[in-house]
Protein backbone atom coordinates (compact mmCIF):
# COMPACT_ATOMS: atom_id res chain seq x y z
CA UNK A 1 0.00 0.00 0.00
CA UNK A 2 1.33 3.42 -0.87
CA UNK A 3 0.35 6.20 1.46
CA UNK A 4 0.88 9.84 0.72
CA UNK A 5 2.34 11.28 3.86
CA UNK A 6 1.37 14.80 2.81
CA UNK A 7 -2.29 13.90 2.83
CA UNK A 8 -2.28 12.80 6.41
CA UNK A 9 -4.70 14.04 8.97
CA UNK A 10 -4.40 16.81 11.48
CA UNK A 11 -5.15 16.52 15.15
CA UNK A 12 -6.15 19.24 17.56
CA UNK A 13 -2.83 18.95 19.35
CA UNK A 14 -0.50 19.08 16.40
CA UNK A 15 0.31 21.89 14.06
CA UNK A 16 0.28 21.06 10.41
CA UNK A 17 3.65 21.31 8.70
CA UNK A 18 4.25 24.59 6.91
CA UNK A 19 5.48 23.01 3.72
CA UNK A 20 3.82 20.07 2.01
CA UNK A 21 5.79 16.84 1.90
CA UNK A 22 7.02 15.92 -1.52
CA UNK A 23 7.34 12.16 -1.49
CA UNK A 24 5.50 9.04 -0.62
CA UNK A 25 6.39 6.25 1.75
CA UNK A 26 5.41 2.63 1.55
CA UNK A 27 3.47 1.54 4.56
CA UNK A 28 3.38 -2.20 5.10
CA UNK A 29 -0.12 -3.60 5.17
CA UNK A 30 -1.51 -4.31 8.60
CA UNK A 31 -0.96 -7.75 10.03
CA UNK A 32 -4.36 -7.50 11.70
CA UNK A 33 -6.15 -7.16 8.39
CA UNK A 34 -9.60 -8.70 8.40
CA UNK A 35 -10.57 -11.60 6.18
CA UNK A 36 -12.44 -10.60 3.06
CA UNK A 37 -16.02 -9.49 3.55
CA UNK A 38 -18.66 -10.42 1.05
CA UNK A 39 -19.22 -6.69 0.68
CA UNK A 40 -21.79 -4.18 1.68
CA UNK A 41 -24.88 -5.65 3.29
CA UNK A 42 -26.63 -2.49 4.42
CA UNK A 43 -26.54 0.69 2.39
CA UNK A 44 -27.84 3.83 4.10
CA UNK A 45 -28.24 6.64 1.65
CA UNK A 46 -28.95 10.33 2.42
CA UNK A 47 -31.13 9.42 5.37
CA UNK A 48 -33.17 12.14 7.10
CA UNK A 49 -35.24 10.91 10.02
CA UNK A 50 -37.79 12.81 12.12
CA UNK A 51 -39.55 12.41 15.46
CA UNK A 52 -42.56 14.57 14.63
CA UNK A 53 -41.19 18.00 13.74
CA UNK A 54 -37.81 17.30 15.28
CA UNK A 55 -35.17 16.04 12.91
CA UNK A 56 -33.04 13.35 14.53
CA UNK A 57 -30.83 12.22 11.64
CA UNK A 58 -29.32 14.46 9.00
CA UNK A 59 -28.24 13.14 5.63
CA UNK A 60 -26.65 9.95 6.93
CA UNK A 61 -24.68 7.97 4.37
CA UNK A 62 -23.18 4.70 5.51
CA UNK A 63 -22.33 1.31 4.02
CA UNK A 64 -22.18 -1.53 6.53
CA UNK A 65 -20.17 -4.61 5.67
CA UNK A 66 -21.48 -8.14 5.79
CA UNK A 67 -20.19 -10.38 8.62
CA UNK A 68 -18.50 -7.52 10.40
CA UNK A 69 -19.09 -5.81 13.71
CA UNK A 70 -19.82 -2.12 13.34
CA UNK A 71 -19.99 0.08 16.43
CA UNK A 72 -22.09 3.23 16.57
CA UNK A 73 -20.67 5.67 19.10
CA UNK A 74 -21.48 9.20 20.11
CA UNK A 75 -22.87 11.23 23.01
CA UNK A 76 -26.44 10.77 24.21
CA UNK A 77 -28.95 12.15 21.75
CA UNK A 78 -26.58 11.95 18.79
CA UNK A 79 -28.90 9.66 16.83
CA UNK A 80 -26.99 6.38 17.02
CA UNK A 81 -29.84 4.40 18.63
CA UNK A 82 -32.34 6.07 16.31
CA UNK A 83 -30.35 4.90 13.32
CA UNK A 84 -30.02 1.42 14.82
CA UNK A 85 -33.79 1.22 15.25
CA UNK A 86 -34.28 2.42 11.67
CA UNK A 87 -32.46 -0.70 10.49
CA UNK A 88 -35.28 -3.01 11.51
CA UNK A 89 -38.00 -0.36 11.49
CA UNK A 90 -38.47 -0.46 15.24
CA UNK A 91 -39.13 3.26 15.01
CA UNK A 92 -42.36 2.46 13.15
CA UNK A 93 -43.77 1.57 16.56
CA UNK A 94 -43.38 5.20 17.70
CA UNK A 95 -46.07 7.65 16.55
CA UNK A 96 -44.95 10.54 14.39
CA UNK A 97 -41.66 9.03 13.27
CA UNK A 98 -40.80 9.30 9.62
CA UNK A 99 -38.00 8.77 7.14
CA UNK A 100 -38.48 11.96 5.12
CA UNK A 101 -35.61 11.48 2.75
CA UNK A 102 -33.16 8.80 1.72
CA UNK A 103 -33.22 5.04 1.92
CA UNK A 104 -31.89 2.02 3.76
CA UNK A 105 -31.21 -0.97 1.56
CA UNK A 106 -30.41 -4.46 2.76
CA UNK A 107 -29.03 -6.58 -0.04
CA UNK A 108 -30.26 -3.93 -2.41
CA UNK A 109 -33.86 -3.91 -1.16
CA UNK A 110 -35.23 -0.69 0.32
CA UNK A 111 -36.56 -1.75 3.73
CA UNK A 112 -38.92 1.24 3.77
CA UNK A 113 -40.36 0.17 0.41
CA UNK A 114 -44.11 -0.28 0.17
CA UNK A 115 -43.99 -4.03 -0.27
CA UNK A 116 -41.72 -4.71 2.69
CA UNK A 117 -43.34 -6.37 5.70
CA UNK A 118 -41.79 -4.95 8.88
CA UNK A 119 -42.43 -8.19 10.78
CA UNK A 120 -40.58 -10.19 8.14
CA UNK A 121 -37.81 -7.59 8.19
CA UNK A 122 -37.39 -8.01 11.95
CA UNK A 123 -36.89 -11.73 11.50
CA UNK A 124 -33.95 -10.93 9.25
CA UNK A 125 -32.73 -8.10 11.43
CA UNK A 126 -32.90 -9.17 15.05
CA UNK A 127 -32.36 -6.95 18.03
CA UNK A 128 -30.87 -7.22 21.49
CA UNK A 129 -31.79 -4.46 23.90
CA UNK A 130 -30.02 -2.59 26.66
CA UNK A 131 -31.97 -4.37 29.37
CA UNK A 132 -32.40 -8.07 28.96
CA UNK A 133 -36.06 -8.90 28.36
CA UNK A 134 -36.66 -12.64 28.43
CA UNK A 135 -40.24 -13.78 28.13
CA UNK A 136 -41.78 -14.94 31.43
CA UNK A 137 -41.45 -18.48 30.18
CA UNK A 138 -38.97 -21.33 30.50
CA UNK A 139 -35.49 -21.04 29.06
CA UNK A 140 -36.51 -23.54 26.39
CA UNK A 141 -39.68 -21.67 25.48
CA UNK A 142 -37.83 -18.37 25.24
CA UNK A 143 -35.98 -19.82 22.27
CA UNK A 144 -38.75 -21.99 20.87
CA UNK A 145 -41.46 -19.33 21.02
CA UNK A 146 -40.38 -17.37 17.96
CA UNK A 147 -39.83 -20.56 16.01
CA UNK A 148 -43.32 -21.80 16.83
CA UNK A 149 -44.78 -18.49 15.64
CA UNK A 150 -42.90 -19.11 12.41
CA UNK A 151 -44.67 -22.48 12.18
CA UNK A 152 -41.96 -24.80 13.42
CA UNK A 153 -43.66 -27.38 15.63
CA UNK A 154 -41.44 -30.38 15.08
CA UNK A 155 -40.20 -31.26 18.57
CA UNK A 156 -36.93 -32.81 17.40
CA UNK A 157 -36.18 -29.83 15.20
CA UNK A 158 -37.08 -27.42 17.98
CA UNK A 159 -34.79 -29.28 20.39
CA UNK A 160 -31.98 -29.03 17.86
CA UNK A 161 -32.42 -25.31 17.30
CA UNK A 162 -32.77 -24.57 21.02
CA UNK A 163 -29.51 -26.36 21.74
CA UNK A 164 -27.73 -24.83 18.77
CA UNK A 165 -28.89 -21.33 19.71
CA UNK A 166 -27.93 -21.72 23.35
CA UNK A 167 -24.55 -23.08 22.32
CA UNK A 168 -24.21 -20.18 19.88
CA UNK A 169 -24.90 -17.80 22.73
CA UNK A 170 -22.37 -19.62 24.95
CA UNK A 171 -25.13 -20.45 27.44
CA UNK A 172 -25.78 -24.15 26.81
CA UNK A 173 -23.35 -25.52 29.39
CA UNK A 174 -24.81 -23.28 32.07
CA UNK A 175 -28.49 -24.07 31.45
CA UNK A 176 -28.68 -27.49 29.78
CA UNK A 177 -29.88 -29.12 33.01
CA UNK A 178 -32.61 -26.62 33.70
CA UNK A 179 -34.08 -25.81 30.32
CA UNK A 180 -37.60 -25.89 31.68
CA UNK A 181 -36.97 -23.46 34.51
CA UNK A 182 -37.99 -19.82 34.11
CA UNK A 183 -35.70 -17.60 32.06
CA UNK A 184 -36.27 -14.91 34.64
CA UNK A 185 -34.35 -16.99 37.19
CA UNK A 186 -31.08 -16.51 35.30
CA UNK A 187 -28.49 -13.87 36.21
CA UNK A 188 -28.47 -10.58 34.29
CA UNK A 189 -25.61 -11.71 32.06
CA UNK A 190 -27.25 -15.07 31.40
CA UNK A 191 -30.56 -13.37 30.62
CA UNK A 192 -28.82 -11.15 28.08
CA UNK A 193 -27.21 -14.19 26.45
CA UNK A 194 -30.60 -15.89 26.49
CA UNK A 195 -31.96 -12.92 24.54
CA UNK A 196 -29.07 -13.27 22.10
CA UNK A 197 -29.86 -17.00 21.77
CA UNK A 198 -33.51 -16.12 21.15
CA UNK A 199 -32.42 -13.66 18.47
CA UNK A 200 -30.14 -16.06 16.61
CA UNK A 201 -32.67 -18.92 16.83
CA UNK A 202 -34.65 -17.46 13.94
CA UNK A 203 -31.47 -17.21 11.82
CA UNK A 204 -31.35 -13.49 11.14
CA UNK A 205 -28.75 -11.95 8.87
CA UNK A 206 -28.19 -8.96 11.07
CA UNK A 207 -28.12 -8.56 14.84
CA UNK A 208 -28.63 -5.08 16.24
CA UNK A 209 -27.38 -4.54 19.78
CA UNK A 210 -28.40 -1.44 21.66
CA UNK A 211 -25.96 -1.04 24.56
CA UNK A 212 -26.18 -4.77 25.29
CA UNK A 213 -23.72 -4.69 28.20
CA UNK A 214 -24.65 -1.47 29.94
CA UNK A 215 -26.48 -3.32 32.71
CA UNK A 216 -23.94 -6.13 33.04
CA UNK A 217 -20.97 -6.64 35.33
CA UNK A 218 -17.47 -6.93 33.82
CA UNK A 219 -17.51 -10.74 33.71
CA UNK A 220 -20.90 -10.90 31.98
CA UNK A 221 -19.75 -8.10 29.67
CA UNK A 222 -16.64 -10.08 28.74
CA UNK A 223 -18.80 -13.10 27.92
CA UNK A 224 -21.08 -11.07 25.67
CA UNK A 225 -18.08 -9.49 23.96
CA UNK A 226 -16.55 -12.91 23.42
CA UNK A 227 -19.88 -13.98 21.98
CA UNK A 228 -19.98 -11.02 19.60
CA UNK A 229 -16.56 -12.06 18.35
CA UNK A 230 -17.85 -15.57 17.65
CA UNK A 231 -21.18 -14.47 16.18
CA UNK A 232 -19.63 -12.28 13.53
CA UNK A 233 -18.55 -15.41 11.67
CA UNK A 234 -22.20 -15.96 10.86
CA UNK A 235 -23.96 -12.65 11.41
CA UNK A 236 -23.54 -9.00 10.66
CA UNK A 237 -23.55 -7.16 13.97
CA UNK A 238 -24.20 -3.53 14.69
CA UNK A 239 -23.66 -2.43 18.25
CA UNK A 240 -24.47 0.86 19.93
CA UNK A 241 -22.22 1.43 22.88
CA UNK A 242 -21.20 4.18 25.26
CA UNK A 243 -18.08 2.27 26.17
CA UNK A 244 -15.14 3.35 24.05
CA UNK A 245 -13.17 0.33 25.18
CA UNK A 246 -16.00 -1.95 24.14
CA UNK A 247 -16.18 -0.38 20.70
CA UNK A 248 -12.41 -0.70 20.38
CA UNK A 249 -12.38 -4.31 21.56
CA UNK A 250 -15.38 -5.64 19.67
CA UNK A 251 -15.84 -3.82 16.41
CA UNK A 252 -14.15 -3.89 13.04
CA UNK A 253 -15.55 -0.54 11.99
CA UNK A 254 -16.77 2.40 14.01
CA UNK A 255 -19.16 5.20 13.12
CA UNK A 256 -19.11 8.35 15.24
CA UNK A 257 -22.29 10.43 15.37
CA UNK A 258 -22.83 13.88 16.76
CA UNK A 259 -26.07 15.86 16.80
CA UNK A 260 -27.76 13.57 14.30
CA UNK A 261 -24.90 13.61 11.83
CA UNK A 262 -22.40 10.96 10.92
CA UNK A 263 -19.09 12.65 11.65
CA UNK A 264 -16.66 9.88 10.83
CA UNK A 265 -16.77 6.24 9.76
CA UNK A 266 -13.65 4.17 9.42
CA UNK A 267 -11.83 1.08 10.57
CA UNK A 268 -11.99 0.93 14.36
CA UNK A 269 -8.23 0.89 14.52
CA UNK A 270 -8.10 4.18 12.63
CA UNK A 271 -10.85 5.78 14.72
CA UNK A 272 -8.97 4.97 17.92
CA UNK A 273 -5.46 5.56 16.63
CA UNK A 274 -5.69 8.39 14.16
CA UNK A 275 -9.18 9.76 13.54
CA UNK A 276 -9.55 12.32 10.75
CA UNK A 277 -12.00 14.58 12.51
CA UNK A 278 -11.04 16.59 15.61
CA UNK A 279 -14.55 16.01 17.02
CA UNK A 280 -14.04 12.26 16.81
CA UNK A 281 -10.67 12.58 18.51
CA UNK A 282 -12.18 14.73 21.25
CA UNK A 283 -15.00 12.25 21.82
CA UNK A 284 -12.96 9.04 21.86
CA UNK A 285 -10.46 10.77 24.17
CA UNK A 286 -13.26 11.71 26.53
CA UNK A 287 -12.84 15.44 25.97
CA UNK A 288 -16.50 15.99 25.23
CA UNK A 289 -19.78 14.15 25.27
CA UNK B 1 -13.51 20.07 27.58
CA UNK B 2 -10.62 19.99 30.00
CA UNK B 3 -10.32 16.84 32.02
CA UNK B 4 -9.04 16.62 35.57
CA UNK B 5 -6.11 14.45 34.48
CA UNK B 6 -4.96 16.63 31.58
CA UNK B 7 -2.18 17.99 33.79
CA UNK B 8 -0.68 14.48 33.85
CA UNK B 9 -0.15 14.64 30.10
CA UNK B 10 1.30 18.13 30.34
CA UNK B 11 3.73 16.91 32.94
CA UNK B 12 4.62 13.92 30.77
CA UNK B 13 5.39 16.21 27.83
CA UNK B 14 7.42 18.54 30.06
CA UNK B 15 9.48 15.66 31.38
CA UNK B 16 10.26 14.46 27.87
CA UNK B 17 11.31 17.97 26.83
CA UNK B 18 13.47 18.25 29.95
CA UNK B 19 15.05 14.92 29.11
CA UNK B 20 15.75 16.11 25.57
CA UNK B 21 17.41 19.29 26.83
CA UNK B 22 19.46 17.33 29.36
CA UNK B 23 20.63 14.85 26.71
CA UNK B 24 21.64 17.67 24.35
CA UNK B 25 23.56 19.39 27.17
CA UNK B 26 25.34 16.11 27.91
CA UNK B 27 26.49 15.73 24.28
CA UNK B 28 27.69 19.32 24.22
CA UNK B 29 29.55 18.96 27.52
CA UNK B 30 31.08 15.62 26.57
CA UNK B 31 32.44 17.17 23.38
CA UNK B 32 33.72 20.22 25.26
CA UNK B 33 35.41 18.00 27.84
CA UNK B 34 37.20 16.18 25.00
CA UNK B 35 38.20 19.20 22.96
CA UNK B 36 39.18 21.41 25.91
CA UNK B 37 40.83 18.51 27.75
CA UNK B 38 38.62 19.35 30.73
CA UNK B 39 38.64 16.35 33.06
CA UNK B 40 36.44 18.05 35.65
CA UNK B 41 33.74 18.63 33.03
CA UNK B 42 34.05 15.02 31.84
CA UNK B 43 33.49 13.85 35.41
CA UNK B 44 30.38 16.04 35.63
CA UNK B 45 29.04 14.49 32.42
CA UNK B 46 29.56 11.02 33.87
CA UNK B 47 27.82 11.99 37.10
CA UNK B 48 24.93 13.73 35.31
CA UNK B 49 23.95 10.52 33.51
CA UNK B 50 22.01 9.55 36.62
CA UNK B 51 19.65 12.43 35.88
CA UNK B 52 18.75 10.95 32.48
CA UNK B 53 18.32 7.50 33.99
CA UNK B 54 15.99 8.94 36.59
CA UNK B 55 13.98 10.87 34.00
CA UNK B 56 13.59 7.77 31.83
CA UNK B 57 12.19 5.80 34.75
CA UNK B 58 9.90 8.67 35.69
CA UNK B 59 8.57 8.92 32.14
CA UNK B 60 8.03 5.15 31.97
CA UNK B 61 6.20 5.26 35.26
CA UNK B 62 3.98 8.14 34.11
CA UNK B 63 3.27 6.41 30.79
CA UNK B 64 2.35 3.09 32.39
CA UNK B 65 0.18 4.84 34.93
CA UNK B 66 -1.59 6.85 32.23
CA UNK B 67 -2.21 3.80 30.04
CA UNK B 68 -3.40 1.83 33.02
CA UNK B 69 -5.76 4.40 34.49
CA UNK B 70 -6.75 6.76 31.66
CA UNK B 71 -7.07 4.34 28.71
CA UNK B 72 -5.70 6.81 26.16
CA UNK B 73 -6.60 6.60 22.48
CA UNK B 74 -5.61 8.38 19.27
CA UNK B 75 -3.07 11.22 19.74
CA UNK B 76 -2.81 10.59 23.45
CA UNK B 77 -2.06 6.92 22.96
CA UNK B 78 0.58 7.75 20.37
CA UNK B 79 2.05 10.38 22.68
CA UNK B 80 2.43 7.93 25.53
CA UNK B 81 3.95 5.22 23.32
CA UNK B 82 6.29 7.64 21.59
CA UNK B 83 7.22 9.26 24.90
CA UNK B 84 8.39 5.92 26.27
CA UNK B 85 10.37 5.10 23.16
CA UNK B 86 11.93 8.54 22.82
CA UNK B 87 12.92 8.60 26.48
CA UNK B 88 14.69 5.28 25.96
CA UNK B 89 16.58 6.79 23.01
CA UNK B 90 17.52 9.82 25.09
CA UNK B 91 18.72 7.62 27.92
CA UNK B 92 20.96 5.80 25.44
CA UNK B 93 22.26 9.17 24.23
CA UNK B 94 23.23 9.80 27.84
CA UNK B 95 25.07 6.45 27.95
CA UNK B 96 27.02 7.37 24.82
CA UNK B 97 27.96 10.69 26.43
CA UNK B 98 29.26 8.83 29.46
CA UNK B 99 31.37 6.68 27.14
CA UNK B 100 32.74 9.76 25.40
CA UNK B 101 33.48 11.46 28.74
CA UNK B 102 35.31 8.43 30.10
CA UNK B 103 37.43 8.22 26.97
CA UNK B 104 38.04 11.99 27.15
CA UNK B 105 39.47 11.48 30.65
CA UNK B 106 41.83 8.80 29.38
CA UNK B 107 42.87 10.86 26.37
CA UNK B 108 43.56 13.85 28.62
CA UNK B 109 46.47 11.92 30.12
CA UNK B 110 48.21 11.69 26.76
CA UNK B 111 49.35 14.15 24.09
CA UNK B 112 46.73 14.87 21.42
CA UNK B 113 46.86 12.61 18.39
CA UNK B 114 45.63 15.26 15.99
CA UNK B 115 43.63 18.47 16.06
CA UNK B 116 39.92 17.77 16.57
CA UNK B 117 38.07 18.76 13.40
CA UNK B 118 35.77 15.93 12.33
CA UNK B 119 34.66 14.89 15.80
CA UNK B 120 33.31 18.36 16.69
CA UNK B 121 31.67 18.48 13.25
CA UNK B 122 29.97 15.16 13.89
CA UNK B 123 28.99 16.17 17.40
CA UNK B 124 27.49 19.44 16.20
CA UNK B 125 25.43 17.66 13.54
CA UNK B 126 24.26 15.11 16.12
CA UNK B 127 23.35 17.90 18.56
CA UNK B 128 21.44 19.71 15.84
CA UNK B 129 19.60 16.53 14.90
CA UNK B 130 18.63 15.94 18.50
CA UNK B 131 17.52 19.53 18.98
CA UNK B 132 15.41 19.43 15.82
CA UNK B 133 13.90 16.08 16.81
CA UNK B 134 12.77 17.62 20.07
CA UNK B 135 11.37 20.61 18.16
CA UNK B 136 9.40 18.14 16.05
CA UNK B 137 7.96 16.83 19.29
CA UNK B 138 6.83 20.33 20.20
CA UNK B 139 5.45 21.32 16.83
CA UNK B 140 4.58 18.08 15.05
CA UNK B 141 6.64 19.11 12.03
CA UNK B 142 7.04 15.88 10.07
CA UNK B 143 8.94 17.51 7.20
CA UNK B 144 11.67 18.49 9.61
CA UNK B 145 11.59 14.98 11.08
CA UNK B 146 12.19 13.46 7.66
CA UNK B 147 15.07 15.89 7.05
CA UNK B 148 16.67 14.61 10.26
CA UNK B 149 16.41 11.03 9.06
CA UNK B 150 18.09 11.98 5.79
CA UNK B 151 20.88 13.79 7.60
CA UNK B 152 22.01 10.61 9.30
CA UNK B 153 23.98 9.67 6.18
CA UNK B 154 26.17 12.74 6.69
CA UNK B 155 27.21 11.56 10.15
CA UNK B 156 27.75 8.00 8.94
CA UNK B 157 30.07 9.30 6.21
CA UNK B 158 32.21 11.29 8.66
CA UNK B 159 32.39 8.28 10.95
CA UNK B 160 33.65 6.10 8.12
CA UNK B 161 36.15 8.72 7.02
CA UNK B 162 37.47 9.00 10.59
CA UNK B 163 37.72 5.23 10.81
CA UNK B 164 39.90 5.12 7.70
CA UNK B 165 42.05 8.01 8.88
CA UNK B 166 42.57 6.55 12.36
CA UNK B 167 43.36 3.11 10.91
CA UNK B 168 46.12 4.74 8.84
CA UNK B 169 47.48 6.36 12.00
CA UNK B 170 47.65 3.00 13.73
CA UNK B 171 49.38 1.31 10.78
CA UNK B 172 51.89 4.06 10.32
CA UNK B 173 52.56 4.72 14.00
CA UNK B 174 51.58 1.77 16.19
CA UNK B 175 52.31 3.87 19.29
CA UNK B 176 49.15 5.83 18.53
CA UNK B 177 46.93 2.75 18.63
CA UNK B 178 45.44 3.34 22.07
CA UNK B 179 44.57 6.97 21.36
CA UNK B 180 43.30 6.15 17.86
CA UNK B 181 41.04 3.45 19.26
CA UNK B 182 39.67 5.84 21.87
CA UNK B 183 38.83 8.31 19.12
CA UNK B 184 37.27 5.57 16.98
CA UNK B 185 34.97 4.65 19.83
CA UNK B 186 34.13 8.30 20.43
CA UNK B 187 33.29 8.64 16.75
CA UNK B 188 31.12 5.54 16.96
CA UNK B 189 29.34 6.97 20.00
CA UNK B 190 28.55 10.15 18.10
CA UNK B 191 27.29 8.11 15.17
CA UNK B 192 25.02 6.23 17.59
CA UNK B 193 23.77 9.52 19.06
CA UNK B 194 22.76 10.58 15.54
CA UNK B 195 20.99 7.22 15.13
CA UNK B 196 19.03 7.89 18.31
CA UNK B 197 18.10 11.34 16.98
CA UNK B 198 16.81 9.59 13.85
CA UNK B 199 14.80 7.18 15.94
CA UNK B 200 13.23 10.08 17.80
CA UNK B 201 12.46 11.83 14.51
CA UNK B 202 10.77 8.69 13.20
CA UNK B 203 8.81 8.42 16.42
CA UNK B 204 7.66 12.02 15.97
CA UNK B 205 6.27 11.18 12.53
CA UNK B 206 4.30 8.39 14.17
CA UNK B 207 3.11 10.80 16.85
CA UNK B 208 1.94 13.39 14.35
CA UNK B 209 0.58 11.16 11.61
CA UNK B 210 0.31 7.60 12.94
CA UNK B 211 2.62 6.44 10.18
CA UNK B 212 5.47 4.06 10.82
CA UNK B 213 8.44 5.12 8.70
CA UNK B 214 11.09 2.96 10.35
CA UNK B 215 13.43 0.96 8.15
CA UNK B 216 12.44 2.86 5.02
CA UNK B 217 15.80 3.21 3.34
CA UNK B 218 14.35 5.33 0.55
CA UNK B 219 13.67 8.08 3.09
CA UNK B 220 17.35 8.46 3.78
CA UNK B 221 18.01 9.49 0.21
CA UNK B 222 17.54 13.20 -0.30
XYZ file of N, CA, C and O in Angstrom, chain A residues 16 48 76 119 127 134 242 278:
32
model
N -0.011 21.673 11.700
C 0.281 21.064 10.409
C 1.613 21.613 9.916
O 1.969 22.754 10.201
N -32.645 11.132 6.169
C -33.173 12.142 7.104
C -34.297 11.490 7.888
O -35.234 10.952 7.292
N -24.992 10.992 24.137
C -26.442 10.773 24.210
C -27.166 11.765 23.309
O -26.804 12.944 23.251
N -42.589 -6.993 9.928
C -42.432 -8.189 10.780
C -41.402 -9.142 10.159
O -40.514 -9.659 10.836
N -32.814 -8.031 17.159
C -32.361 -6.946 18.032
C -32.183 -7.434 19.464
O -32.996 -8.204 19.978
N -36.139 -11.293 28.748
C -36.657 -12.635 28.431
C -38.163 -12.691 28.660
O -38.718 -11.948 29.477
N -21.785 2.978 24.662
C -21.197 4.180 25.258
C -19.791 3.889 25.767
O -19.119 4.782 26.265
N -11.367 16.198 14.231
C -11.041 16.592 15.609
C -12.180 16.289 16.599
O -11.918 15.999 17.763
